[in-house]
Amino acid sequence: MYEAYEKQVCYSPTYISEDSLPAGTEIVDTLEDQHRIQFSRAQLKNSGSSTSQSDAVMEKIARKDMGDDERQFSNEAPLVQQTYLWSDKYRPRKPRYFNRVHTGFEWNKYNQTHYDLDNAPPKIVQGYKFNIFYPDLLDPSKAPEFALTPDIDSEDFAILRFKAGPPYEDIAFKVVNREWEVSHKRGYRCQFQNGIFQLWFHFKKYRYRR
């Protein structure tokens, strides 16, 4: 009797080929689905105080050796609403950050002629230190990227955009439009380490010509 019941009831799904599936059927790769499940579990595990502690650690790193001529910078540039291919699997979220802007006096020949220590020239932006936090980046082997584009509203400014991957949205900042120093000896840094993408740079100094 049991054998007859076993023949009638089968709990194993019937194998079907991809060609027989209806148009528009989504096929999920097992490895990708496993990554999605692991990520969802990690999000639940790290929610609350754990996430706050992680942000605090990253901010401490970003604040390290912050000088008197630096201040916090958060001049975000609005972006057109993006649609991400992975948004149906991972909830897009905005990355946290702690950025610094470096200001100072530019003692070029013009300023030396027209100003002195008692009557100093106005301070100008001399560089930036961007620290974008990506602690939960799904694929940490792929470093985030950045792109610099002109600001359509003013040629004096540019838009610096950062792009990572799931589950993070793109984020952009409005910066002064000047040529960068890209020498490590002059403070340039572009690295992704411990969940923090750092882009540090100073501007090339102006040369005054009569």
JSON list of C-alpha atoms in Angstrom, two decimals:
[
{"chain": "A", "resi": 1, "resn": "MET", "atom": "CA", "xyz": [0.00, 0.00, 0.00]},
{"chain": "A", "resi": 2, "resn": "TYR", "atom": "CA", "xyz": [2.86, 2.38, 0.84]},
{"chain": "A", "resi": 3, "resn": "GLU", "atom": "CA", "xyz": [4.55, 1.67, -2.50]},
{"chain": "A", "resi": 4, "resn": "ALA", "atom": "CA", "xyz": [1.34, 2.54, -4.33]},
{"chain": "A", "resi": 5, "resn": "TYR", "atom": "CA", "xyz": [1.06, 5.82, -2.38]},
{"chain": "A", "resi": 6, "resn": "GLU", "atom": "CA", "xyz": [4.72, 6.66, -3.10]},
{"chain": "A", "resi": 7, "resn": "LYS", "atom": "CA", "xyz": [4.14, 6.22, -6.82]},
{"chain": "A", "resi": 8, "resn": "GLN", "atom": "CA", "xyz": [1.14, 8.56, -6.78]},
{"chain": "A", "resi": 9, "resn": "VAL", "atom": "CA", "xyz": [2.75, 11.32, -4.70]},
{"chain": "A", "resi": 10, "resn": "CYS", "atom": "CA", "xyz": [6.04, 12.78, -5.89]},
{"chain": "A", "resi": 11, "resn": "TYR", "atom": "CA", "xyz": [7.59, 15.75, -4.08]},
{"chain": "A", "resi": 12, "resn": "SER", "atom": "CA", "xyz": [10.44, 16.32, -6.57]},
{"chain": "A", "resi": 13, "resn": "PRO", "atom": "CA", "xyz": [9.78, 19.04, -9.18]},
{"chain": "A", "resi": 14, "resn": "THR", "atom": "CA", "xyz": [9.67, 18.01, -12.79]},
{"chain": "A", "resi": 15, "resn": "TYR", "atom": "CA", "xyz": [12.66, 19.21, -14.81]},
{"chain": "A", "resi": 16, "resn": "ILE", "atom": "CA", "xyz": [11.82, 21.62, -17.60]},
{"chain": "A", "resi": 17, "resn": "SER", "atom": "CA", "xyz": [14.08, 23.29, -20.14]},
{"chain": "A", "resi": 18, "resn": "GLU", "atom": "CA", "xyz": [14.56, 27.05, -20.41]},
{"chain": "A", "resi": 19, "resn": "ASP", "atom": "CA", "xyz": [13.02, 27.02, -23.89]},
{"chain": "A", "resi": 20, "resn": "SER", "atom": "CA", "xyz": [9.70, 25.85, -22.48]},
{"chain": "A", "resi": 21, "resn": "LEU", "atom": "CA", "xyz": [9.41, 28.72, -20.00]},
{"chain": "A", "resi": 22, "resn": "PRO", "atom": "CA", "xyz": [6.99, 31.61, -20.69]},
{"chain": "A", "resi": 23, "resn": "ALA", "atom": "CA", "xyz": [8.51, 34.82, -22.02]},
{"chain": "A", "resi": 24, "resn": "GLY", "atom": "CA", "xyz": [9.65, 37.17, -19.26]},
{"chain": "A", "resi": 25, "resn": "THR", "atom": "CA", "xyz": [10.32, 34.42, -16.71]},
{"chain": "A", "resi": 26, "resn": "GLU", "atom": "CA", "xyz": [13.17, 35.44, -14.41]},
{"chain": "A", "resi": 27, "resn": "ILE", "atom": "CA", "xyz": [15.84, 32.79, -13.88]},
{"chain": "A", "resi": 28, "resn": "VAL", "atom": "CA", "xyz": [17.79, 33.23, -10.66]},
{"chain": "A", "resi": 29, "resn": "ASP", "atom": "CA", "xyz": [21.33, 31.92, -10.46]},
{"chain": "A", "resi": 30, "resn": "THR", "atom": "CA", "xyz": [21.80, 29.78, -7.33]},
{"chain": "A", "resi": 31, "resn": "LEU", "atom": "CA", "xyz": [25.09, 31.45, -6.39]},
{"chain": "A", "resi": 32, "resn": "GLU", "atom": "CA", "xyz": [23.63, 34.94, -6.85]},
{"chain": "A", "resi": 33, "resn": "ASP", "atom": "CA", "xyz": [20.58, 33.96, -4.80]},
{"chain": "A", "resi": 34, "resn": "GLN", "atom": "CA", "xyz": [22.85, 32.66, -2.05]},
{"chain": "A", "resi": 35, "resn": "HIS", "atom": "CA", "xyz": [24.73, 35.98, -1.97]},
{"chain": "A", "resi": 36, "resn": "ARG", "atom": "CA", "xyz": [21.43, 37.84, -1.75]},
{"chain": "A", "resi": 37, "resn": "ILE", "atom": "CA", "xyz": [20.30, 35.71, 1.20]},
{"chain": "A", "resi": 38, "resn": "GLN", "atom": "CA", "xyz": [23.64, 36.16, 2.98]},
{"chain": "A", "resi": 39, "resn": "PHE", "atom": "CA", "xyz": [23.47, 39.90, 2.45]},
{"chain": "A", "resi": 40, "resn": "SER", "atom": "CA", "xyz": [19.91, 40.08, 3.82]},
{"chain": "A", "resi": 41, "resn": "ARG", "atom": "CA", "xyz": [20.97, 38.12, 6.88]},
{"chain": "A", "resi": 42, "resn": "ALA", "atom": "CA", "xyz": [23.95, 40.41, 7.42]},
{"chain": "A", "resi": 43, "resn": "GLN", "atom": "CA", "xyz": [21.71, 43.47, 7.19]},
{"chain": "A", "resi": 44, "resn": "LEU", "atom": "CA", "xyz": [19.44, 42.09, 9.89]},
{"chain": "A", "resi": 45, "resn": "LYS", "atom": "CA", "xyz": [22.40, 41.10, 12.04]},
{"chain": "A", "resi": 46, "resn": "ASN", "atom": "CA", "xyz": [24.14, 44.46, 11.71]},
{"chain": "A", "resi": 47, "resn": "SER", "atom": "CA", "xyz": [21.08, 46.65, 12.14]},
{"chain": "A", "resi": 48, "resn": "GLY", "atom": "CA", "xyz": [20.81, 49.00, 15.12]},
{"chain": "A", "resi": 49, "resn": "SER", "atom": "CA", "xyz": [23.77, 49.63, 17.39]},
{"chain": "A", "resi": 50, "resn": "SER", "atom": "CA", "xyz": [26.20, 47.53, 15.31]},
{"chain": "A", "resi": 51, "resn": "THR", "atom": "CA", "xyz": [25.73, 49.80, 12.29]},
{"chain": "A", "resi": 52, "resn": "SER", "atom": "CA", "xyz": [26.15, 52.89, 14.47]},
{"chain": "A", "resi": 53, "resn": "GLN", "atom": "CA", "xyz": [29.37, 51.51, 15.90]},
{"chain": "A", "resi": 54, "resn": "SER", "atom": "CA", "xyz": [30.67, 50.76, 12.41]},
{"chain": "A", "resi": 55, "resn": "ASP", "atom": "CA", "xyz": [29.90, 54.32, 11.26]},
{"chain": "A", "resi": 56, "resn": "ALA", "atom": "CA", "xyz": [31.59, 55.72, 14.37]},
{"chain": "A", "resi": 57, "resn": "VAL", "atom": "CA", "xyz": [34.76, 53.73, 13.67]},
{"chain": "A", "resi": 58, "resn": "MET", "atom": "CA", "xyz": [34.84, 54.91, 10.06]},
{"chain": "A", "resi": 59, "resn": "GLU", "atom": "CA", "xyz": [34.23, 58.53, 11.02]},
{"chain": "A", "resi": 60, "resn": "LYS", "atom": "CA", "xyz": [37.09, 58.32, 13.52]},
{"chain": "A", "resi": 61, "resn": "ILE", "atom": "CA", "xyz": [39.39, 57.15, 10.72]},
{"chain": "A", "resi": 62, "resn": "ALA", "atom": "CA", "xyz": [38.14, 59.94, 8.43]},
{"chain": "A", "resi": 63, "resn": "ARG", "atom": "CA", "xyz": [38.71, 62.57, 11.13]},
{"chain": "A", "resi": 64, "resn": "LYS", "atom": "CA", "xyz": [42.28, 61.47, 11.81]},
{"chain": "A", "resi": 65, "resn": "ASP", "atom": "CA", "xyz": [44.86, 64.30, 11.69]},
{"chain": "A", "resi": 66, "resn": "MET", "atom": "CA", "xyz": [42.22, 66.89, 10.80]},
{"chain": "A", "resi": 67, "resn": "GLY", "atom": "CA", "xyz": [43.94, 70.29, 10.89]},
{"chain": "A", "resi": 68, "resn": "ASP", "atom": "CA", "xyz": [42.78, 73.77, 11.85]},
{"chain": "A", "resi": 69, "resn": "ASP", "atom": "CA", "xyz": [42.70, 74.74, 8.17]},
{"chain": "A", "resi": 70, "resn": "GLU", "atom": "CA", "xyz": [40.17, 72.00, 7.41]},
{"chain": "A", "resi": 71, "resn": "ARG", "atom": "CA", "xyz": [36.46, 71.82, 8.01]},
{"chain": "A", "resi": 72, "resn": "GLN", "atom": "CA", "xyz": [33.69, 69.34, 7.36]},
{"chain": "A", "resi": 73, "resn": "PHE", "atom": "CA", "xyz": [32.30, 69.45, 3.83]},
{"chain": "A", "resi": 74, "resn": "SER", "atom": "CA", "xyz": [28.85, 68.22, 2.76]},
{"chain": "A", "resi": 75, "resn": "ASN", "atom": "CA", "xyz": [27.86, 70.26, -0.28]},
{"chain": "A", "resi": 76, "resn": "GLU", "atom": "CA", "xyz": [25.92, 67.54, -2.11]},
{"chain": "A", "resi": 77, "resn": "ALA", "atom": "CA", "xyz": [24.86, 67.95, -5.71]},
{"chain": "A", "resi": 78, "resn": "PRO", "atom": "CA", "xyz": [21.39, 66.69, -6.69]},
{"chain": "A", "resi": 79, "resn": "LEU", "atom": "CA", "xyz": [21.26, 63.74, -9.07]},
{"chain": "A", "resi": 80, "resn": "VAL", "atom": "CA", "xyz": [18.54, 62.68, -11.45]},
{"chain": "A", "resi": 81, "resn": "GLN", "atom": "CA", "xyz": [16.67, 59.78, -9.88]},
{"chain": "A", "resi": 82, "resn": "GLN", "atom": "CA", "xyz": [18.44, 56.59, -10.86]},
{"chain": "A", "resi": 83, "resn": "THR", "atom": "CA", "xyz": [16.97, 53.16, -11.57]},
{"chain": "A", "resi": 84, "resn": "TYR", "atom": "CA", "xyz": [19.27, 50.34, -10.55]},
{"chain": "A", "resi": 85, "resn": "LEU", "atom": "CA", "xyz": [19.02, 46.88, -12.11]},
{"chain": "A", "resi": 86, "resn": "TRP", "atom": "CA", "xyz": [19.57, 45.32, -8.69]},
{"chain": "A", "resi": 87, "resn": "SER", "atom": "CA", "xyz": [16.95, 47.41, -6.85]},
{"chain": "A", "resi": 88, "resn": "ASP", "atom": "CA", "xyz": [14.44, 44.53, -6.89]},
{"chain": "A", "resi": 89, "resn": "LYS", "atom": "CA", "xyz": [16.86, 42.41, -4.85]},
{"chain": "A", "resi": 90, "resn": "TYR", "atom": "CA", "xyz": [18.64, 44.98, -2.68]},
{"chain": "A", "resi": 91, "resn": "ARG", "atom": "CA", "xyz": [17.16, 48.09, -1.19]},
{"chain": "A", "resi": 92, "resn": "PRO", "atom": "CA", "xyz": [19.17, 51.09, -2.52]},
{"chain": "A", "resi": 93, "resn": "ARG", "atom": "CA", "xyz": [20.59, 53.31, 0.19]},
{"chain": "A", "resi": 94, "resn": "LYS", "atom": "CA", "xyz": [22.66, 56.44, 0.33]},
{"chain": "A", "resi": 95, "resn": "PRO", "atom": "CA", "xyz": [26.23, 55.98, 1.60]},
{"chain": "A", "resi": 96, "resn": "ARG", "atom": "CA", "xyz": [27.38, 57.89, 4.65]},
{"chain": "A", "resi": 97, "resn": "TYR", "atom": "CA", "xyz": [30.49, 60.04, 4.48]},
{"chain": "A", "resi": 98, "resn": "PHE", "atom": "CA", "xyz": [32.79, 62.43, 6.29]},
{"chain": "A", "resi": 99, "resn": "ASN", "atom": "CA", "xyz": [34.45, 64.85, 3.89]},
{"chain": "A", "resi": 100, "resn": "ARG", "atom": "CA", "xyz": [36.93, 67.62, 4.56]},
{"chain": "A", "resi": 101, "resn": "VAL", "atom": "CA", "xyz": [37.73, 70.79, 2.65]},
{"chain": "A", "resi": 102, "resn": "HIS", "atom": "CA", "xyz": [41.13, 72.45, 2.99]},
{"chain": "A", "resi": 103, "resn": "THR", "atom": "CA", "xyz": [41.29, 76.25, 2.82]},
{"chain": "A", "resi": 104, "resn": "GLY", "atom": "CA", "xyz": [44.17, 78.67, 3.09]},
{"chain": "A", "resi": 105, "resn": "PHE", "atom": "CA", "xyz": [45.92, 81.76, 1.80]},
{"chain": "A", "resi": 106, "resn": "GLU", "atom": "CA", "xyz": [47.45, 81.76, -1.65]},
{"chain": "A", "resi": 107, "resn": "TRP", "atom": "CA", "xyz": [50.66, 83.79, -1.35]},
{"chain": "A", "resi": 108, "resn": "ASN", "atom": "CA", "xyz": [51.31, 84.28, -5.05]},
{"chain": "A", "resi": 109, "resn": "LYS", "atom": "CA", "xyz": [53.08, 87.34, -6.42]},
{"chain": "A", "resi": 110, "resn": "TYR", "atom": "CA", "xyz": [49.86, 89.30, -6.74]},
{"chain": "A", "resi": 111, "resn": "ASN", "atom": "CA", "xyz": [48.82, 88.66, -3.14]},
{"chain": "A", "resi": 112, "resn": "GLN", "atom": "CA", "xyz": [52.33, 89.36, -1.89]},
{"chain": "A", "resi": 113, "resn": "THR", "atom": "CA", "xyz": [52.14, 92.74, -3.62]},
{"chain": "A", "resi": 114, "resn": "HIS", "atom": "CA", "xyz": [48.67, 93.71, -2.42]},
{"chain": "A", "resi": 115, "resn": "TYR", "atom": "CA", "xyz": [48.41, 91.98, 0.98]},
{"chain": "A", "resi": 116, "resn": "ASP", "atom": "CA", "xyz": [50.45, 91.30, 4.10]},
{"chain": "A", "resi": 117, "resn": "LEU", "atom": "CA", "xyz": [50.06, 89.32, 7.34]},
{"chain": "A", "resi": 118, "resn": "ASP", "atom": "CA", "xyz": [48.04, 92.10, 8.95]},
{"chain": "A", "resi": 119, "resn": "ASN", "atom": "CA", "xyz": [45.83, 92.44, 5.89]},
{"chain": "A", "resi": 120, "resn": "ALA", "atom": "CA", "xyz": [45.68, 88.89, 4.59]},
{"chain": "A", "resi": 121, "resn": "PRO", "atom": "CA", "xyz": [44.09, 87.91, 1.28]},
{"chain": "A", "resi": 122, "resn": "PRO", "atom": "CA", "xyz": [40.81, 85.98, 1.35]},
{"chain": "A", "resi": 123, "resn": "LYS", "atom": "CA", "xyz": [41.10, 82.26, 1.96]},
{"chain": "A", "resi": 124, "resn": "ILE", "atom": "CA", "xyz": [40.43, 79.98, -0.97]},
{"chain": "A", "resi": 125, "resn": "VAL", "atom": "CA", "xyz": [39.71, 76.28, -1.33]},
{"chain": "A", "resi": 126, "resn": "GLN", "atom": "CA", "xyz": [42.99, 74.43, -1.79]},
{"chain": "A", "resi": 127, "resn": "GLY", "atom": "CA", "xyz": [41.79, 70.84, -1.79]},
{"chain": "A", "resi": 128, "resn": "TYR", "atom": "CA", "xyz": [39.39, 68.18, -0.56]},
{"chain": "A", "resi": 129, "resn": "LYS", "atom": "CA", "xyz": [39.47, 64.90, 1.32]},
{"chain": "A", "resi": 130, "resn": "PHE", "atom": "CA", "xyz": [36.51, 62.68, 0.49]},
{"chain": "A", "resi": 131, "resn": "ASN", "atom": "CA", "xyz": [35.79, 59.69, 2.73]},
{"chain": "A", "resi": 132, "resn": "ILE", "atom": "CA", "xyz": [32.75, 57.71, 1.54]},
{"chain": "A", "resi": 133, "resn": "PHE", "atom": "CA", "xyz": [31.63, 54.77, 3.69]},
{"chain": "A", "resi": 134, "resn": "TYR", "atom": "CA", "xyz": [30.69, 51.47, 1.99]},
{"chain": "A", "resi": 135, "resn": "PRO", "atom": "CA", "xyz": [30.79, 48.90, 4.84]},
{"chain": "A", "resi": 136, "resn": "ASP", "atom": "CA", "xyz": [28.16, 46.62, 3.28]},
{"chain": "A", "resi": 137, "resn": "LEU", "atom": "CA", "xyz": [29.29, 46.67, -0.35]},
{"chain": "A", "resi": 138, "resn": "LEU", "atom": "CA", "xyz": [28.14, 43.38, -1.86]},
{"chain": "A", "resi": 139, "resn": "ASP", "atom": "CA", "xyz": [31.32, 42.89, -3.89]},
{"chain": "A", "resi": 140, "resn": "PRO", "atom": "CA", "xyz": [34.18, 44.57, -1.97]},
{"chain": "A", "resi": 141, "resn": "SER", "atom": "CA", "xyz": [36.70, 43.28, -4.53]},
{"chain": "A", "resi": 142, "resn": "LYS", "atom": "CA", "xyz": [35.46, 45.97, -6.94]},
{"chain": "A", "resi": 143, "resn": "ALA", "atom": "CA", "xyz": [36.54, 49.40, -5.74]},
{"chain": "A", "resi": 144, "resn": "PRO", "atom": "CA", "xyz": [34.11, 52.32, -6.08]},
{"chain": "A", "resi": 145, "resn": "GLU", "atom": "CA", "xyz": [34.71, 54.77, -8.93]},
{"chain": "A", "resi": 146, "resn": "PHE", "atom": "CA", "xyz": [34.44, 58.52, -9.37]},
{"chain": "A", "resi": 147, "resn": "ALA", "atom": "CA", "xyz": [33.81, 60.86, -12.28]},
{"chain": "A", "resi": 148, "resn": "LEU", "atom": "CA", "xyz": [34.28, 64.63, -12.61]},
{"chain": "A", "resi": 149, "resn": "THR", "atom": "CA", "xyz": [31.95, 66.57, -14.91]},
{"chain": "A", "resi": 150, "resn": "PRO", "atom": "CA", "xyz": [31.44, 70.32, -15.47]},
{"chain": "A", "resi": 151, "resn": "ASP", "atom": "CA", "xyz": [28.69, 72.10, -13.59]},
{"chain": "A", "resi": 152, "resn": "ILE", "atom": "CA", "xyz": [26.18, 73.35, -16.16]},
{"chain": "A", "resi": 153, "resn": "ASP", "atom": "CA", "xyz": [25.29, 76.31, -13.93]},
{"chain": "A", "resi": 154, "resn": "SER", "atom": "CA", "xyz": [28.82, 77.66, -13.40]},
{"chain": "A", "resi": 155, "resn": "GLU", "atom": "CA", "xyz": [32.19, 77.07, -15.01]},
{"chain": "A", "resi": 156, "resn": "ASP", "atom": "CA", "xyz": [33.83, 77.79, -11.63]},
{"chain": "A", "resi": 157, "resn": "PHE", "atom": "CA", "xyz": [32.47, 74.53, -10.22]},
{"chain": "A", "resi": 158, "resn": "ALA", "atom": "CA", "xyz": [32.36, 70.86, -11.14]},
{"chain": "A", "resi": 159, "resn": "ILE", "atom": "CA", "xyz": [30.33, 67.82, -10.06]},
{"chain": "A", "resi": 160, "resn": "LEU", "atom": "CA", "xyz": [32.27, 64.99, -8.44]},
{"chain": "A", "resi": 161, "resn": "ARG", "atom": "CA", "xyz": [30.24, 61.79, -8.55]},
{"chain": "A", "resi": 162, "resn": "PHE", "atom": "CA", "xyz": [30.91, 58.54, -6.69]},
{"chain": "A", "resi": 163, "resn": "LYS", "atom": "CA", "xyz": [29.60, 55.18, -7.88]},
{"chain": "A", "resi": 164, "resn": "ALA", "atom": "CA", "xyz": [29.94, 51.85, -6.10]},
{"chain": "A", "resi": 165, "resn": "GLY", "atom": "CA", "xyz": [27.56, 48.92, -6.39]},
{"chain": "A", "resi": 166, "resn": "PRO", "atom": "CA", "xyz": [24.68, 47.25, -4.58]},
{"chain": "A", "resi": 167, "resn": "PRO", "atom": "CA", "xyz": [23.24, 48.23, -2.20]},
{"chain": "A", "resi": 168, "resn": "TYR", "atom": "CA", "xyz": [24.55, 51.82, -2.52]},
{"chain": "A", "resi": 169, "resn": "GLU", "atom": "CA", "xyz": [23.16, 54.68, -4.57]},
{"chain": "A", "resi": 170, "resn": "ASP", "atom": "CA", "xyz": [25.40, 57.11, -6.42]},
{"chain": "A", "resi": 171, "resn": "ILE", "atom": "CA", "xyz": [26.28, 60.30, -4.57]},
{"chain": "A", "resi": 172, "resn": "ALA", "atom": "CA", "xyz": [27.74, 63.58, -5.88]},
{"chain": "A", "resi": 173, "resn": "PHE", "atom": "CA", "xyz": [29.26, 66.80, -4.54]},
{"chain": "A", "resi": 174, "resn": "LYS", "atom": "CA", "xyz": [29.77, 70.27, -5.94]},
{"chain": "A", "resi": 175, "resn": "VAL", "atom": "CA", "xyz": [33.47, 71.20, -5.87]},
{"chain": "A", "resi": 176, "resn": "VAL", "atom": "CA", "xyz": [35.69, 74.01, -7.09]},
{"chain": "A", "resi": 177, "resn": "ASN", "atom": "CA", "xyz": [36.71, 73.49, -10.71]},
{"chain": "A", "resi": 178, "resn": "ARG", "atom": "CA", "xyz": [40.50, 73.62, -10.70]},
{"chain": "A", "resi": 179, "resn": "GLU", "atom": "CA", "xyz": [43.28, 71.33, -11.87]},
{"chain": "A", "resi": 180, "resn": "TRP", "atom": "CA", "xyz": [44.30, 68.61, -9.40]},
{"chain": "A", "resi": 181, "resn": "GLU", "atom": "CA", "xyz": [47.71, 67.62, -8.15]},
{"chain": "A", "resi": 182, "resn": "VAL", "atom": "CA", "xyz": [47.85, 63.87, -8.82]},
{"chain": "A", "resi": 183, "resn": "SER", "atom": "CA", "xyz": [51.20, 63.19, -7.19]},
{"chain": "A", "resi": 184, "resn": "HIS", "atom": "CA", "xyz": [51.22, 61.12, -4.01]},
{"chain": "A", "resi": 185, "resn": "LYS", "atom": "CA", "xyz": [54.03, 63.35, -2.77]},
{"chain": "A", "resi": 186, "resn": "ARG", "atom": "CA", "xyz": [51.57, 66.25, -2.87]},
{"chain": "A", "resi": 187, "resn": "GLY", "atom": "CA", "xyz": [48.90, 64.41, -0.91]},
{"chain": "A", "resi": 188, "resn": "TYR", "atom": "CA", "xyz": [46.93, 62.66, -3.64]},
{"chain": "A", "resi": 189, "resn": "ARG", "atom": "CA", "xyz": [45.19, 59.51, -2.45]},
{"chain": "A", "resi": 190, "resn": "CYS", "atom": "CA", "xyz": [42.69, 57.24, -4.16]},
{"chain": "A", "resi": 191, "resn": "GLN", "atom": "CA", "xyz": [42.09, 53.98, -2.33]},
{"chain": "A", "resi": 192, "resn": "PHE", "atom": "CA", "xyz": [39.39, 51.64, -1.03]},
{"chain": "A", "resi": 193, "resn": "GLN", "atom": "CA", "xyz": [40.27, 50.07, 2.28]},
{"chain": "A", "resi": 194, "resn": "ASN", "atom": "CA", "xyz": [38.31, 48.83, 5.31]},
{"chain": "A", "resi": 195, "resn": "GLY", "atom": "CA", "xyz": [35.02, 49.82, 3.68]},
{"chain": "A", "resi": 196, "resn": "ILE", "atom": "CA", "xyz": [36.10, 53.45, 3.12]},
{"chain": "A", "resi": 197, "resn": "PHE", "atom": "CA", "xyz": [36.70, 54.95, -0.30]},
{"chain": "A", "resi": 198, "resn": "GLN", "atom": "CA", "xyz": [39.16, 57.82, 0.06]},
{"chain": "A", "resi": 199, "resn": "LEU", "atom": "CA", "xyz": [39.80, 60.44, -2.60]},
{"chain": "A", "resi": 200, "resn": "TRP", "atom": "CA", "xyz": [42.17, 63.15, -1.39]},
{"chain": "A", "resi": 201, "resn": "PHE", "atom": "CA", "xyz": [43.62, 65.85, -3.60]},
{"chain": "A", "resi": 202, "resn": "HIS", "atom": "CA", "xyz": [45.00, 69.39, -3.60]},
{"chain": "A", "resi": 203, "resn": "PHE", "atom": "CA", "xyz": [44.74, 71.91, -6.39]},
{"chain": "A", "resi": 204, "resn": "LYS", "atom": "CA", "xyz": [47.67, 73.12, -8.42]},
{"chain": "A", "resi": 205, "resn": "LYS", "atom": "CA", "xyz": [48.74, 76.57, -7.36]},
{"chain": "A", "resi": 206, "resn": "TYR", "atom": "CA", "xyz": [48.00, 79.55, -9.56]},
{"chain": "A", "resi": 207, "resn": "ARG", "atom": "CA", "xyz": [50.86, 81.51, -11.07]},
{"chain": "A", "resi": 208, "resn": "TYR", "atom": "CA", "xyz": [50.30, 85.24, -11.24]},
{"chain": "A", "resi": 209, "resn": "ARG", "atom": "CA", "xyz": [51.25, 86.93, -14.50]},
{"chain": "A", "resi": 210, "resn": "ARG", "atom": "CA", "xyz": [51.16, 90.64, -15.13]}
]
